[in-house]
mmCIF file of C-alpha atoms in Angstrom:
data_model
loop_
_atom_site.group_PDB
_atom_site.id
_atom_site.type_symbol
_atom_site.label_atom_id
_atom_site.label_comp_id
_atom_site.label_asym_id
_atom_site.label_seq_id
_atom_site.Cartn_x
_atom_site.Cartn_y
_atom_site.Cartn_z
ATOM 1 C CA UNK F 15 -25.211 19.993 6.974
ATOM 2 C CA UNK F 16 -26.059 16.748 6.320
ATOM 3 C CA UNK F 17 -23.220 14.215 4.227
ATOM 4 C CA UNK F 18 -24.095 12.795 1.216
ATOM 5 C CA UNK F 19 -24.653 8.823 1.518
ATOM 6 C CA UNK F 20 -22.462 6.484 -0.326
ATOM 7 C CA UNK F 21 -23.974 3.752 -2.654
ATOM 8 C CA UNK F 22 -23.054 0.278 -4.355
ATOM 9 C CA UNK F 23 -22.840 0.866 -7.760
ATOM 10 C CA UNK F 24 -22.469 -2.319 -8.873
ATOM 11 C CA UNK F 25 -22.180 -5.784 -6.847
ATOM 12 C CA UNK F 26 -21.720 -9.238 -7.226
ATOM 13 C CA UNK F 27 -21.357 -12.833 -5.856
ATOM 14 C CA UNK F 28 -17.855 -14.278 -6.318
ATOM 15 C CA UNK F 29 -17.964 -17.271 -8.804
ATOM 16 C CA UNK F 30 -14.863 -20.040 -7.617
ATOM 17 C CA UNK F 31 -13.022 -22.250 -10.154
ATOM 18 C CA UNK F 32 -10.394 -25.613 -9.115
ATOM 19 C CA UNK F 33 -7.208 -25.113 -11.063
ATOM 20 C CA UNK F 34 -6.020 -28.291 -9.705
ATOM 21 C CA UNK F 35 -3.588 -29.172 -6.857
ATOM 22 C CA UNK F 36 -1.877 -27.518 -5.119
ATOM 23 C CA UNK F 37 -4.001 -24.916 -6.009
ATOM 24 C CA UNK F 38 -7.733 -25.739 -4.608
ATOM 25 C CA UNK F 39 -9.817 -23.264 -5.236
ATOM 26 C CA UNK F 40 -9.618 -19.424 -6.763
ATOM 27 C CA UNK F 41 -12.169 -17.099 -7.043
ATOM 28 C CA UNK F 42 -11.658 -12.901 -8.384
ATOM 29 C CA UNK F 43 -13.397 -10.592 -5.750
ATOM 30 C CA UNK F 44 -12.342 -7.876 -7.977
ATOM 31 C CA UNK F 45 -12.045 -9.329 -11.651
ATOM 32 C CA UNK F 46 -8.927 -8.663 -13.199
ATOM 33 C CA UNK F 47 -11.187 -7.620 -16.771
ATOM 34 C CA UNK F 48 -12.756 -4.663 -15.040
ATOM 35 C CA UNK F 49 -9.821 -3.283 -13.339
ATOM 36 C CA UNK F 50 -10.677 0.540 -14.916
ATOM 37 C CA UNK F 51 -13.111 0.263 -12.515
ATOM 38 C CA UNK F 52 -11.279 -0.154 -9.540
ATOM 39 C CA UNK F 53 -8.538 2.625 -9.603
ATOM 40 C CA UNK F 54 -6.101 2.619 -7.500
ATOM 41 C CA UNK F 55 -6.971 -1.259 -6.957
ATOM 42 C CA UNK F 56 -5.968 -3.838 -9.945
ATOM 43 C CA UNK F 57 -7.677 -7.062 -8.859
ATOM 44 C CA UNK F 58 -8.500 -8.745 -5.826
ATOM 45 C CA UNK F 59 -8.131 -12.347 -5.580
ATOM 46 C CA UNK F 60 -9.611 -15.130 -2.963
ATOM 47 C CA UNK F 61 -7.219 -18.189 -2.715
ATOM 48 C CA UNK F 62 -7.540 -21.385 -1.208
ATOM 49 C CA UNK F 63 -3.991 -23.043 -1.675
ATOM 50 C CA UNK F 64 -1.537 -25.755 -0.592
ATOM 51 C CA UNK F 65 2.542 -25.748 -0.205
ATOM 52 C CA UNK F 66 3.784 -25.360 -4.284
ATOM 53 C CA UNK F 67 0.980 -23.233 -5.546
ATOM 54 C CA UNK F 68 3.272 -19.595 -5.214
ATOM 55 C CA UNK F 69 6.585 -20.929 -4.790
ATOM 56 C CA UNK F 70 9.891 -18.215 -5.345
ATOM 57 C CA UNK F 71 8.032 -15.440 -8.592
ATOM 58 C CA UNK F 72 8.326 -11.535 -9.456
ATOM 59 C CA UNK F 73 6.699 -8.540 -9.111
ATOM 60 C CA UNK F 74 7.194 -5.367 -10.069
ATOM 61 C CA UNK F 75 5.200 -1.959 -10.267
ATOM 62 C CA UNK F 76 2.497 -2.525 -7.223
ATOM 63 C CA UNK F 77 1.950 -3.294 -4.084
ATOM 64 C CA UNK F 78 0.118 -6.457 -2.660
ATOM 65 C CA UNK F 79 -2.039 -6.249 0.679
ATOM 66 C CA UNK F 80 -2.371 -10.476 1.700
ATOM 67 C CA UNK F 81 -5.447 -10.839 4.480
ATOM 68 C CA UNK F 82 -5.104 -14.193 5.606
ATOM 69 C CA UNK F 83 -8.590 -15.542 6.467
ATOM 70 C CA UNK F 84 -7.583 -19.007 7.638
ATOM 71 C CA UNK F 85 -4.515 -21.422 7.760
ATOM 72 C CA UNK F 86 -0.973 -20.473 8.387
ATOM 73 C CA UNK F 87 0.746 -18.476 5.405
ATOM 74 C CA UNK F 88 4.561 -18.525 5.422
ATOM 75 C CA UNK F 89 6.379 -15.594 3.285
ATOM 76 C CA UNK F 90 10.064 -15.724 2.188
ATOM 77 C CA UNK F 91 11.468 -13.251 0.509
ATOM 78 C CA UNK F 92 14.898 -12.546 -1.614
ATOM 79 C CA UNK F 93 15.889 -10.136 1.298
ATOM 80 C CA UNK F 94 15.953 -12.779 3.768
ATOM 81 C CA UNK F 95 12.879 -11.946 5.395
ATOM 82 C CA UNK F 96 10.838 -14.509 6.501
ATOM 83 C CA UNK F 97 7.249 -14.879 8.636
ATOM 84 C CA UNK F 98 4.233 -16.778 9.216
ATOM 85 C CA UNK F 99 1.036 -15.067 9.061
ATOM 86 C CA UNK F 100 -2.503 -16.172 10.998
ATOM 87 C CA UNK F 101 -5.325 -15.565 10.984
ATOM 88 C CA UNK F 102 -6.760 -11.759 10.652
ATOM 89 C CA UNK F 103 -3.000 -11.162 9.839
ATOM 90 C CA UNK F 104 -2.142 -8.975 7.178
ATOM 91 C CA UNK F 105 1.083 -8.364 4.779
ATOM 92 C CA UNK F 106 1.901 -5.591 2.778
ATOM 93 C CA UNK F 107 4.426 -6.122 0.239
ATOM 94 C CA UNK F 108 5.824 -2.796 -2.292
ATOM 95 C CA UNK F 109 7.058 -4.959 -4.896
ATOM 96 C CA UNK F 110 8.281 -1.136 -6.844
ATOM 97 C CA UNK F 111 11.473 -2.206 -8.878
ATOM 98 C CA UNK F 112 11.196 -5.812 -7.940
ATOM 99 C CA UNK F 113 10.538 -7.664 -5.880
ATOM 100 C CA UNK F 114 11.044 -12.121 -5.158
ATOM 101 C CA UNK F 115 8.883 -13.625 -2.839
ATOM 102 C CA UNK F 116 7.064 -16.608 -2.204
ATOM 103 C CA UNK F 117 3.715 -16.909 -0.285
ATOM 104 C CA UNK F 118 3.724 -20.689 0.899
ATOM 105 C CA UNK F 119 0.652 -22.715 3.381
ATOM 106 C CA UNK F 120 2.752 -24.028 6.368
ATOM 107 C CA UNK F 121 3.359 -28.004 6.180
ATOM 108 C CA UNK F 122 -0.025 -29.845 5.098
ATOM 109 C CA UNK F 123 -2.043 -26.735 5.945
ATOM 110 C CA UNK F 124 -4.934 -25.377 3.321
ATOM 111 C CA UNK F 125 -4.580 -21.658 3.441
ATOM 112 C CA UNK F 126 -7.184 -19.450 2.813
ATOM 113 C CA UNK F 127 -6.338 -15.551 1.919
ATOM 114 C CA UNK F 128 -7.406 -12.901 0.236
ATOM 115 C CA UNK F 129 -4.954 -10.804 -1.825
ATOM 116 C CA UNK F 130 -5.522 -7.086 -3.280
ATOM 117 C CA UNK F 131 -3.252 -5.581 -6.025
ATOM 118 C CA UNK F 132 -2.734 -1.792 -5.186
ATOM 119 C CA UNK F 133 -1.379 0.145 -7.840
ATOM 120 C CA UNK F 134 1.498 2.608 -7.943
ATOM 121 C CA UNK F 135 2.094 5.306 -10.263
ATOM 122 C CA UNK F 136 5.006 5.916 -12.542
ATOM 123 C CA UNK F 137 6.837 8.388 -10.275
ATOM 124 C CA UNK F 138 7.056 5.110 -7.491
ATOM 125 C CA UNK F 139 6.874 2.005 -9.437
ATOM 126 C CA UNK F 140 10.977 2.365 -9.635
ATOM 127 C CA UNK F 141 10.975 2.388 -5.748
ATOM 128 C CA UNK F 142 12.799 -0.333 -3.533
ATOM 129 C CA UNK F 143 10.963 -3.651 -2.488
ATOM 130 C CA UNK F 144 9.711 -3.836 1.218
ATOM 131 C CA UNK F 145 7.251 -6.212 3.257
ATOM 132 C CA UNK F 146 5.404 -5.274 6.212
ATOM 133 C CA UNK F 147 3.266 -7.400 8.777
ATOM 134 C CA UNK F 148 0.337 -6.012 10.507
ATOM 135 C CA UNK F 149 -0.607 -9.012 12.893
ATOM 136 C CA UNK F 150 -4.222 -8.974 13.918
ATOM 137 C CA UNK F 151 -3.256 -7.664 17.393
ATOM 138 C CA UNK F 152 -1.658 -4.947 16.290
ATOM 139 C CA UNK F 153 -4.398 -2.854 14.212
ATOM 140 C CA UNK F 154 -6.204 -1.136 16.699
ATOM 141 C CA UNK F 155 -10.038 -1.587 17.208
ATOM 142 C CA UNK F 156 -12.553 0.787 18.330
ATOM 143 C CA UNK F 157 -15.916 -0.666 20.347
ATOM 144 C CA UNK F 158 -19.118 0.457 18.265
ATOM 145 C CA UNK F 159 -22.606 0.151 20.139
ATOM 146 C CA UNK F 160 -23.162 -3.085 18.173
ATOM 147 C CA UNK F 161 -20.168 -4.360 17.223
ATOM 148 C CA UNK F 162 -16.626 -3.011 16.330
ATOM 149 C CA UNK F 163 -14.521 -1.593 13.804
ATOM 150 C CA UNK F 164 -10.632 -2.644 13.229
ATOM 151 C CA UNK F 165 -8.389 -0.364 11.254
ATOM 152 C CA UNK F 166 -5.482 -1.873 9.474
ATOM 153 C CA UNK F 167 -4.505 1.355 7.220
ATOM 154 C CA UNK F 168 -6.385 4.436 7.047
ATOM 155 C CA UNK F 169 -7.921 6.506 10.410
ATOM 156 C CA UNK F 170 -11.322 6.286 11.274
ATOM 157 C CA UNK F 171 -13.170 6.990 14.614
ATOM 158 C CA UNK F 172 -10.245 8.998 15.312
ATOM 159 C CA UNK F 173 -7.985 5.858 15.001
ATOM 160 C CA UNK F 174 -5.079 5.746 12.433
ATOM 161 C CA UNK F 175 -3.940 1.452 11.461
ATOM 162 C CA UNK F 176 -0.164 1.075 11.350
ATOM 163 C CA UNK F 177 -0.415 -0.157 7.395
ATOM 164 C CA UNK F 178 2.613 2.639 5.777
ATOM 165 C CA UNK F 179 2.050 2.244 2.645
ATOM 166 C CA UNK F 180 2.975 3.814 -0.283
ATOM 167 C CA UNK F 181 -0.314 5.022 -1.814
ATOM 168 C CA UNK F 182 -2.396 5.596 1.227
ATOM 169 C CA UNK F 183 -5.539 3.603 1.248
ATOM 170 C CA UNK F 184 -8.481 2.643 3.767
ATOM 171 C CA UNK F 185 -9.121 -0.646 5.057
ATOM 172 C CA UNK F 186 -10.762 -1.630 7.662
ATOM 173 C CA UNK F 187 -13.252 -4.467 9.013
ATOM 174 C CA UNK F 188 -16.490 -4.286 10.918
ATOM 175 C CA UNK F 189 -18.531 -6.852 12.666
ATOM 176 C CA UNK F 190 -21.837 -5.776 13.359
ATOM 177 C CA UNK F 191 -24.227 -7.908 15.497
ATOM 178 C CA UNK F 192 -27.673 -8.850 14.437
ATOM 179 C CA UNK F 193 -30.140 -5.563 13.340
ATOM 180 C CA UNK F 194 -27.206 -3.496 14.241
ATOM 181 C CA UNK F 195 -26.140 -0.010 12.063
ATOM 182 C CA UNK F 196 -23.278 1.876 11.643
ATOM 183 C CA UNK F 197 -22.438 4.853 9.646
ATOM 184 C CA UNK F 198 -18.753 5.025 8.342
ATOM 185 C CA UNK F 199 -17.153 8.384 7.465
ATOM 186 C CA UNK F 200 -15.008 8.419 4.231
ATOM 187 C CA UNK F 201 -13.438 10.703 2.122
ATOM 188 C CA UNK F 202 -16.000 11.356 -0.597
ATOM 189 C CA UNK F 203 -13.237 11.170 -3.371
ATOM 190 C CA UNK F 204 -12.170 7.989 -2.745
ATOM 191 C CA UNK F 205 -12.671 4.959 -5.073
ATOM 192 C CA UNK F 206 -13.427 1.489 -2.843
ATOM 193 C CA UNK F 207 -15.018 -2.123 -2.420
ATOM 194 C CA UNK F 208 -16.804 -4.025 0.287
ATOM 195 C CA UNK F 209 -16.351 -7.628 0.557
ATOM 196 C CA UNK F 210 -18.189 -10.023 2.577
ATOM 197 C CA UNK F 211 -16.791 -12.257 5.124
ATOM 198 C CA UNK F 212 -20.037 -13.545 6.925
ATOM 199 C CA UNK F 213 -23.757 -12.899 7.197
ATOM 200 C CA UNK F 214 -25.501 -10.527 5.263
ATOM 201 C CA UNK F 215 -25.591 -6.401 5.206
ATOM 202 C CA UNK F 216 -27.490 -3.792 3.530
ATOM 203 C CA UNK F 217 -25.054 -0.781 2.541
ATOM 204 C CA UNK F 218 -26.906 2.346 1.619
ATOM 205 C CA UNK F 219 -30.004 4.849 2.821
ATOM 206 C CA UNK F 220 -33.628 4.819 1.779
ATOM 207 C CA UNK F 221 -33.632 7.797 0.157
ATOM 208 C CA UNK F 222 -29.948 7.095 -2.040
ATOM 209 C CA UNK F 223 -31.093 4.065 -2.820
ATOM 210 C CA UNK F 224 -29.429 0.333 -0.643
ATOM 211 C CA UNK F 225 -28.099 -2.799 -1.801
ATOM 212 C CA UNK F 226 -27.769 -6.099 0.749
ATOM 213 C CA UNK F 227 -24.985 -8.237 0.292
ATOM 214 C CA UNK F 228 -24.469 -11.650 1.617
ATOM 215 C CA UNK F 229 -21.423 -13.772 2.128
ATOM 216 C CA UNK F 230 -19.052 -14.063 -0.618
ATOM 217 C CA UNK F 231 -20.728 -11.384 -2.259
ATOM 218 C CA UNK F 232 -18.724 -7.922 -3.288
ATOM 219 C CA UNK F 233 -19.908 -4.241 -4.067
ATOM 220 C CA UNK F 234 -18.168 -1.668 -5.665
ATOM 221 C CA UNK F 235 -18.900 2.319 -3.424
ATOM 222 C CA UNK F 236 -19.936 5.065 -5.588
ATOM 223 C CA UNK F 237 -17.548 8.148 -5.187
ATOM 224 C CA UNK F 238 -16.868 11.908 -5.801
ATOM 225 C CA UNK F 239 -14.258 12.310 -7.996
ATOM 226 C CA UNK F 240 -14.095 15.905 -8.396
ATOM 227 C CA UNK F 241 -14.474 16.176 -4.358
ATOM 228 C CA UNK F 242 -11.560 18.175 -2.262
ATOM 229 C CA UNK F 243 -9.451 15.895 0.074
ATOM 230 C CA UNK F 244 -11.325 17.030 2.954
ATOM 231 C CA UNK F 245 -13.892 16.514 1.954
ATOM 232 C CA UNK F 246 -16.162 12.808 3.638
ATOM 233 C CA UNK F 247 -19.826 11.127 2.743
ATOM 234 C CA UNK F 248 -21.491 8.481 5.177
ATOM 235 C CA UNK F 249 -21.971 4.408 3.919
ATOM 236 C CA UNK F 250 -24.847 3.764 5.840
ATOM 237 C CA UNK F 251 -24.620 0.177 7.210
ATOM 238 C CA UNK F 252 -27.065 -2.446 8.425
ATOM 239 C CA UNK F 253 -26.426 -5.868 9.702
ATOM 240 C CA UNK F 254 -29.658 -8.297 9.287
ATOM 241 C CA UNK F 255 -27.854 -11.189 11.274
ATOM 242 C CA UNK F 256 -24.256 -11.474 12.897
ATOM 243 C CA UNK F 257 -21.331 -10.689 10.373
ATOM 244 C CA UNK F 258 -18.326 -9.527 9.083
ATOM 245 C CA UNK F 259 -17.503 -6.598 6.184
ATOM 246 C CA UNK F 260 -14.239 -6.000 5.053
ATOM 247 C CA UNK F 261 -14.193 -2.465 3.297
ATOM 248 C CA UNK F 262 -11.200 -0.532 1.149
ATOM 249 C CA UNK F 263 -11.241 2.723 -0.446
ATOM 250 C CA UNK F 264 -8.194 4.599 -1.975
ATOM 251 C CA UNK F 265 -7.821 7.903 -4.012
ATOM 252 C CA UNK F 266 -7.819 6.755 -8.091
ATOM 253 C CA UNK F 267 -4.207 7.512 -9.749
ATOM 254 C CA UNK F 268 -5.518 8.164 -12.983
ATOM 255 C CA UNK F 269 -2.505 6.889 -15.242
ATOM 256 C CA UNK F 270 -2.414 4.185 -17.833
ATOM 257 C CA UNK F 271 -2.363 0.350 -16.693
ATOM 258 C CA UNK F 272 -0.772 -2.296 -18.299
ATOM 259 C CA UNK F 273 -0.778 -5.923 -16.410
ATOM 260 C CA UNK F 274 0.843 -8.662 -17.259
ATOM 261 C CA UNK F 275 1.700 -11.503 -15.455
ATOM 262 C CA UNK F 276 2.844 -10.969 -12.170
ATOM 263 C CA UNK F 277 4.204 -7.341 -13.346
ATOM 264 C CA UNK F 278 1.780 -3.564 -13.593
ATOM 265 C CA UNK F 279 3.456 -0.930 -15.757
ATOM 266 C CA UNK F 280 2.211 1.992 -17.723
ATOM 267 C CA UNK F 281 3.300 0.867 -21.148
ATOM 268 C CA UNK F 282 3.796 -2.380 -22.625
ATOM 269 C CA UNK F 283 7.599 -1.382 -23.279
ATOM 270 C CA UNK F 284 7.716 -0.990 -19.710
ATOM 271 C CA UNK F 285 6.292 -4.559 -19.226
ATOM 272 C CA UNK F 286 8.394 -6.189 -22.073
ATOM 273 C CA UNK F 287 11.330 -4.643 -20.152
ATOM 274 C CA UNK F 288 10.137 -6.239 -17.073
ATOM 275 C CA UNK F 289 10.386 -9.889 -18.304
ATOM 276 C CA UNK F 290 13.981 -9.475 -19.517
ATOM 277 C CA UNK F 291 14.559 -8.156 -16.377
ATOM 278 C CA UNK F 292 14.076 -11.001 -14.690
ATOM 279 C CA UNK F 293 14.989 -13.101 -17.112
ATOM 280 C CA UNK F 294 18.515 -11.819 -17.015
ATOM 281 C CA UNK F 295 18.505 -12.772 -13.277
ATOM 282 C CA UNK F 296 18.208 -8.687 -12.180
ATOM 283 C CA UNK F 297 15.493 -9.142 -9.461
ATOM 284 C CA UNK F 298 18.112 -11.113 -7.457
ATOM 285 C CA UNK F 299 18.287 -15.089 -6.848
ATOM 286 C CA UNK F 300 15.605 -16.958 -5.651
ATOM 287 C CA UNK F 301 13.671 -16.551 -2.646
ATOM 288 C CA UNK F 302 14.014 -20.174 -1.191
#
């Protein structure tokens, strides 16, 4: 039997604003005013930034998944951990109860990331904090007949990525050479995005109808809801010239969101109580 195709639903180009230095250039992959739409993602956020622009701040409630696309990003936390990411590097922070970081370029370095807020629900967002680096050597990649696929979190192609975190998601990124296709198994009730890294794709079938994205532009998947875990469907994917896709999906939580700031809760109690926190010094001293 054949599996039903995925669609984009909706889709985009990402529209970039200067807040000023240090901070040189933001734009919202996923816009922070349609998050609904995204569950179990919040927002997703592309940064350009210098040293000063996310100094020692809080989080509590969600996780963060940090793709650095260019530069050198240097993360401290209130743990004592401490890295520098590169390139095709990726961090996964669970902020939970709280967590005090700060996500720094390296010396006179612009760095360029993108950052995805993942949500948790209520029976984790009390969790501990914890940080985990998946360098760009370590997710595994499997060779496709005309181009490749590398899995950060998630299995595909029979290949699991060592992301562990705590609300299991998908994400992975394929390259596909010029007038190549690919069709990516996913489970069918899973909620996800595409984003565009280079050159331009068409996502979609003939007959379910196909959308073709270009750099800098975003789609949100269609998806089964009501669909059993084992359930997958196909996203049908065509490259018209050489480029890069990165894709996420994740099963939708289906609680209340409240965001605020650099906190996600369920209630606005629950955030209110999150600022005193903090300001009564309980997520720990600083992180530099």
């Amino acid at each position: 039997m054949k599996k039903a195709n995925r669609v984009i639903r909706d889709h985009w180009k990402v529209q970039y604003k200067n807040p000023g230095y240090p901070h040189v250039q933001q734009g919202w992959v996923l816009p922070p005013d349609r998050m609904s739409e995204y569950d179990p993602f919040i927002l997703m956020a592309d940064d350009w930034f210098k040293r000063g622009t996310f100094s020692d701040h809080p989080h509590r409630g969600f996780q963060t998944i940090t793709y650095v696309i260019d530069g050198r990003l240097e993360h401290t936390d209130n743990q004592g951990g401490h890295s520098v990411l590169h390139a095709g590097d990726v961090q996964y922070m669970n902020a939970g109860s709280g967590a005090r970081h700060a996500e720094e370029a390296v010396d006179e370095d612009v760095i360029h990331t993108l950052q995805l807020w993942l949500n948790l629900p209520k029976s984790l967002k009390q969790t501990k904090s914890s940080y985990q680096n998946v360098l760009l050597e370590d997710a595994p990649v499997v060779e496709l007949a005309g181009g490749s696929l590398r899995v950060y979190s998630g299995s595909a192609e029979g290949v699991t990525g060592p992301m562990d975190s705590l609300v299991p998601i998908n994400m992975f990124e394929i390259y596909l050479r010029a007038g190549e296709r690919y069709s990516l198994e996913l489970p069918a009730n899973q909620n996800g995005h595409v984003y565009m890294l280079q050159g331009e794709m068409t996502f979609g079938s003939e007959e379910a109808g196909s959308v073709t994205l270009g750099k800098t532009e975003a789609g949100l998947l269609s998806y089964d809801e009501s669909a059993e875990d084992d359930k997958t469907d196909v996203l049908e994917i065509t490259s018209q010239e050489r480029s890069r896709v990165l894709i996420y999906t994740g099963k939708p939580i289906g609680e209340p969101v409240v965001a605020r700031g650099p906190f996600v809760m369920n209630t606005e109690a629950e955030i209110e109580e999150a600022f005193e926190d903090y300001r009564r010094g309980r997520y720990g001293p600083s992180s530099q």
